[in-house]
CSV table of C-alpha atoms in Angstrom, one decimal:
chain,number,residue,atom,x,y,z
A,1,ALA,CA,106.2,159.8,172.5
A,2,GLN,CA,106.8,159.9,169.1
A,3,ARG,CA,110.0,156.9,168.4
A,4,VAL,CA,110.7,154.0,165.9
A,5,THR,CA,112.4,151.3,167.0
A,6,GLN,CA,115.0,148.9,164.7
A,7,PRO,CA,115.6,145.9,167.2
A,8,GLU,CA,118.5,144.3,165.1
A,9,LYS,CA,121.7,146.5,164.9
A,10,LEU,CA,123.1,143.7,162.3
A,11,LEU,CA,121.3,140.8,160.2
A,12,SER,CA,123.0,138.5,158.2
A,13,VAL,CA,121.1,136.6,155.1
A,14,PHE,CA,122.8,134.5,152.8
A,15,LYS,CA,121.9,135.5,148.7
A,16,GLY,CA,119.2,134.2,147.3
A,17,ALA,CA,117.5,134.1,150.9
A,18,PRO,CA,114.6,136.1,152.1
A,19,VAL,CA,115.1,138.5,154.1
A,20,GLU,CA,113.3,141.1,156.6
A,21,LEU,CA,114.1,144.2,158.5
A,22,LYS,CA,112.0,144.7,161.7
A,23,CYS,CA,110.3,148.5,162.3
A,24,ASN,CA,108.4,149.2,164.8
A,25,TYR,CA,106.5,152.9,166.0
A,26,SER,CA,104.9,155.1,168.2
A,27,TYR,CA,103.4,157.9,167.2
A,28,SER,CA,100.3,159.4,168.2
A,29,GLY,CA,97.8,159.8,164.8
A,30,SER,CA,98.3,158.7,161.7
A,31,PRO,CA,102.2,158.6,160.4
A,32,GLU,CA,103.8,158.3,157.4
A,33,LEU,CA,106.4,155.7,157.6
A,34,PHE,CA,109.8,156.2,155.0
A,35,TRP,CA,112.5,153.4,154.8
A,36,TYR,CA,115.3,155.0,154.0
A,37,VAL,CA,119.0,153.5,152.7
A,38,GLN,CA,122.9,154.0,152.5
A,39,TYR,CA,124.9,152.0,150.4
A,40,SER,CA,128.8,152.5,151.7
A,41,ARG,CA,130.2,155.8,150.5
A,42,GLN,CA,126.8,157.1,149.1
A,43,ARG,CA,124.3,159.7,150.6
A,44,LEU,CA,121.6,158.4,152.8
A,45,GLN,CA,118.8,158.4,150.0
A,46,LEU,CA,114.6,157.2,150.1
A,47,LEU,CA,114.1,153.7,149.8
A,48,LEU,CA,110.9,153.5,149.6
A,49,ARG,CA,107.4,155.3,151.5
A,50,HIS,CA,104.4,154.0,152.7
A,51,ILE,CA,101.8,156.4,150.6
A,52,SER,CA,103.3,155.1,147.5
A,53,ARG,CA,103.0,151.2,147.9
A,54,GLU,CA,105.5,150.6,145.2
A,55,SER,CA,108.3,148.1,145.0
A,56,ILE,CA,111.7,149.2,144.7
A,57,LYS,CA,114.6,147.5,144.0
A,58,GLY,CA,112.5,144.2,145.1
A,59,PHE,CA,111.8,145.5,148.8
A,60,THR,CA,108.2,146.2,149.7
A,61,ALA,CA,107.1,146.6,153.2
A,62,ASP,CA,103.5,146.9,154.7
A,63,LEU,CA,102.1,148.9,157.5
A,64,ASN,CA,100.4,147.4,160.1
A,65,LYS,CA,98.7,149.8,162.1
A,66,GLY,CA,97.6,147.0,165.1
A,67,GLU,CA,101.1,145.9,165.4
A,68,THR,CA,102.6,149.3,164.9
A,69,SER,CA,104.7,147.9,162.6
A,70,PHE,CA,106.6,148.7,158.9
A,71,HIS,CA,109.1,145.9,158.5
A,72,LEU,CA,111.0,146.0,155.3
A,73,LYS,CA,111.3,142.7,153.1
A,74,LYS,CA,112.6,141.3,149.9
A,75,PRO,CA,112.0,137.7,149.0
A,76,PHE,CA,115.5,136.8,147.3
A,77,ALA,CA,118.3,139.1,149.1
A,78,GLN,CA,120.9,140.1,146.4
A,79,GLU,CA,125.3,141.2,146.9
A,80,GLU,CA,124.2,144.6,146.6
A,81,ASP,CA,121.3,144.8,149.2
A,82,SER,CA,124.0,144.8,151.9
A,83,ALA,CA,123.9,148.7,153.3
A,84,MET,CA,122.2,150.6,156.4
A,85,TYR,CA,118.5,150.3,156.4
A,86,TYR,CA,116.7,153.0,158.3
A,87,CYS,CA,113.2,153.2,159.3
A,88,ALA,CA,111.4,156.3,159.6
A,89,LEU,CA,108.4,158.7,160.1
A,90,SER,CA,106.8,161.7,159.6
A,91,GLY,CA,103.7,163.3,161.1
A,92,ARG,CA,101.1,164.4,157.8
A,93,ARG,CA,101.0,168.0,159.0
A,94,ASP,CA,104.2,168.4,159.1
A,95,ASP,CA,107.6,167.0,157.7
A,96,LYS,CA,109.4,166.5,160.8
A,97,ILE,CA,110.9,162.9,160.2
A,98,ILE,CA,112.7,160.7,163.2
A,99,PHE,CA,115.2,158.2,161.9
A,100,GLY,CA,115.6,154.6,163.8
A,101,LYS,CA,118.9,153.6,164.8
A,102,GLY,CA,119.3,152.0,161.7
A,103,THR,CA,120.1,147.7,160.9
A,104,ARG,CA,123.1,147.2,159.3
A,105,LEU,CA,122.2,144.6,156.5
A,106,HIS,CA,125.4,141.9,155.5
A,107,ILE,CA,124.3,139.8,152.3
A,108,LEU,CA,126.9,137.1,152.6
A,109,PRO,CA,127.7,135.3,149.3
B,1,GLU,CA,120.7,166.1,138.7
B,2,ALA,CA,120.2,168.1,142.0
B,3,GLU,CA,122.2,167.5,145.3
B,4,VAL,CA,122.3,168.7,148.9
B,5,ALA,CA,126.1,170.2,149.1
B,6,GLN,CA,127.6,170.3,152.3
B,7,SER,CA,130.8,171.8,153.4
B,8,PRO,CA,133.5,171.1,154.7
B,9,ARG,CA,133.4,166.8,154.0
B,10,TYR,CA,135.5,166.6,157.2
B,11,LYS,CA,136.9,169.2,160.1
B,12,ILE,CA,139.3,168.1,163.0
B,13,THR,CA,139.3,170.9,166.0
B,14,GLU,CA,140.2,170.8,169.3
B,15,LYS,CA,137.9,171.3,172.4
B,16,SER,CA,136.6,175.0,173.1
B,17,GLN,CA,137.1,175.8,169.7
B,18,ALA,CA,134.2,177.4,167.6
B,19,VAL,CA,133.3,176.0,163.9
B,20,ALA,CA,130.5,175.8,161.4
B,21,PHE,CA,129.2,174.4,158.7
B,22,TRP,CA,127.8,175.2,155.8
B,23,CYS,CA,124.9,173.7,153.4
B,24,ASP,CA,123.3,174.7,150.2
B,25,PRO,CA,119.7,172.4,149.6
B,26,ILE,CA,118.3,171.4,146.1
B,27,SER,CA,117.2,175.3,144.7
B,28,GLY,CA,113.3,175.2,145.7
B,29,HIS,CA,113.4,173.4,148.3
B,30,ALA,CA,111.6,175.3,151.2
B,31,THR,CA,112.6,172.9,154.0
B,32,LEU,CA,115.9,172.6,155.4
B,33,TYR,CA,117.1,170.2,158.1
B,34,TRP,CA,120.1,169.7,160.9
B,35,TYR,CA,121.0,166.3,161.7
B,36,ARG,CA,123.7,164.5,163.7
B,37,GLN,CA,124.7,161.4,163.6
B,38,ILE,CA,126.8,159.6,166.1
B,39,LEU,CA,128.4,156.4,165.0
B,40,GLY,CA,126.2,153.3,165.3
B,41,GLN,CA,123.1,155.4,166.1
B,42,GLY,CA,120.6,156.9,163.3
B,43,PRO,CA,120.2,160.9,162.4
B,44,GLU,CA,119.0,162.6,165.2
B,45,LEU,CA,117.2,166.4,164.4
B,46,LEU,CA,118.7,169.2,165.6
B,47,VAL,CA,117.0,171.7,164.0
B,48,GLN,CA,114.5,172.5,160.8
B,49,PHE,CA,113.6,175.7,159.1
B,50,GLN,CA,111.0,176.5,156.8
B,51,ASP,CA,112.0,179.2,154.2
B,52,GLU,CA,113.9,181.3,156.9
B,53,SER,CA,112.1,180.4,159.9
B,54,VAL,CA,112.7,177.8,162.5
B,55,VAL,CA,110.2,175.6,162.6
B,56,ASP,CA,112.0,173.0,165.3
B,57,ASP,CA,115.2,173.4,167.4
B,58,SER,CA,113.4,171.3,170.5
B,59,GLN,CA,117.0,168.7,170.3
B,60,LEU,CA,119.3,171.6,169.3
B,61,PRO,CA,121.8,172.4,172.6
B,62,LYS,CA,121.1,176.1,172.5
B,63,ASP,CA,123.9,177.0,175.2
B,64,ARG,CA,126.0,176.3,172.6
B,65,PHE,CA,124.8,175.4,168.9
B,66,SER,CA,123.3,177.7,166.6
B,67,ALA,CA,121.8,177.5,163.0
B,68,GLU,CA,120.9,179.7,160.8
B,69,ARG,CA,118.9,180.7,157.3
B,70,LEU,CA,119.1,184.6,156.8
B,71,LYS,CA,117.6,183.9,153.2
B,72,GLY,CA,116.0,181.4,153.2
B,73,VAL,CA,118.8,179.5,151.1
B,74,ASP,CA,121.8,177.8,152.2
B,75,SER,CA,122.4,177.7,155.7
B,76,THR,CA,124.7,177.4,158.6
B,77,LEU,CA,125.3,175.7,162.1
B,78,LYS,CA,127.7,176.8,164.3
B,79,ILE,CA,129.2,175.1,167.3
B,80,GLN,CA,130.8,177.5,169.8
B,81,PRO,CA,132.7,175.7,172.6
B,82,ALA,CA,133.3,172.5,170.7
B,83,GLU,CA,133.3,169.3,173.3
B,84,LEU,CA,134.2,165.8,172.9
B,85,GLY,CA,131.1,164.8,172.6
B,86,ASP,CA,130.2,167.0,169.4
B,87,SER,CA,132.4,164.6,167.8
B,88,ALA,CA,130.0,163.1,164.9
B,89,MET,CA,128.5,163.3,161.3
B,90,TYR,CA,126.4,166.2,161.0
B,91,LEU,CA,123.9,165.5,157.9
B,92,CYS,CA,122.0,168.3,156.0
B,93,ALA,CA,119.1,167.7,154.4
B,94,SER,CA,116.0,169.3,151.8
B,95,SER,CA,112.6,168.6,150.7
B,96,PHE,CA,110.3,170.3,148.8
B,97,TYR,CA,106.7,169.4,150.6
B,98,GLU,CA,104.6,167.4,148.3
B,99,GLY,CA,102.0,166.7,151.3
B,100,ALA,CA,102.2,163.6,153.0
B,101,GLY,CA,105.1,161.2,152.5
B,102,THR,CA,107.3,164.3,151.6
B,103,GLU,CA,111.2,162.8,150.4
B,104,ALA,CA,113.8,164.2,152.0
B,105,PHE,CA,117.4,164.2,150.1
B,106,PHE,CA,120.3,163.9,152.2
B,107,GLY,CA,124.1,166.0,151.7
B,108,GLN,CA,127.4,163.9,152.0
B,109,GLY,CA,127.5,165.4,156.0
B,110,THR,CA,130.3,166.5,157.7
B,111,ARG,CA,132.3,164.0,160.2
B,112,LEU,CA,133.4,166.9,162.9
B,113,THR,CA,136.2,165.3,165.3
B,114,VAL,CA,136.6,167.1,168.6
B,115,VAL,CA,140.2,166.5,170.2
């Protein structure tokens, strides 16, 4: 079964501290992994995708196929990082996108 | 910058009534998705279109929900009759297939409250 699991509903981190949002997935095959973000009063938008191997707003995510994980990391949290973060996957042969339940990241001053 | 448009932004309806939502995707995007997002949960795919054809509606409650994209451009999602449990945010998204890792662009959503 295709599934994305985000174990933390809420993560509170002090400004300047490292951030790690956890994501585990279940998929028969080789999926593409994404992180989407929703800032307050804004629409859901792509933050980064595994295939691009890029760093966006200081965030990176490494795909670990052995652990079926795609954790999102940032070395130094900023207040503007406060938002809802959703891990998602899609198949290589179709673009059906499945989302996790999301983690609310709260950056403390 | 092109955006996915949805209307209405908010809708309050009585249970057993019919309700409809509209979505206009980004021009040129062949793939269109409807998602339902219940408070505190992630988006759940209801239906996916490729042009005017449905490619996935396995999670669409077909006894009360219907979706169409007649000309392969804009789309309508209908609920008839609405139930209290249908209260949620309904999100529309579109994408232009670029191979693996295609990005989906989301609308602002329609928040439905069934009373």
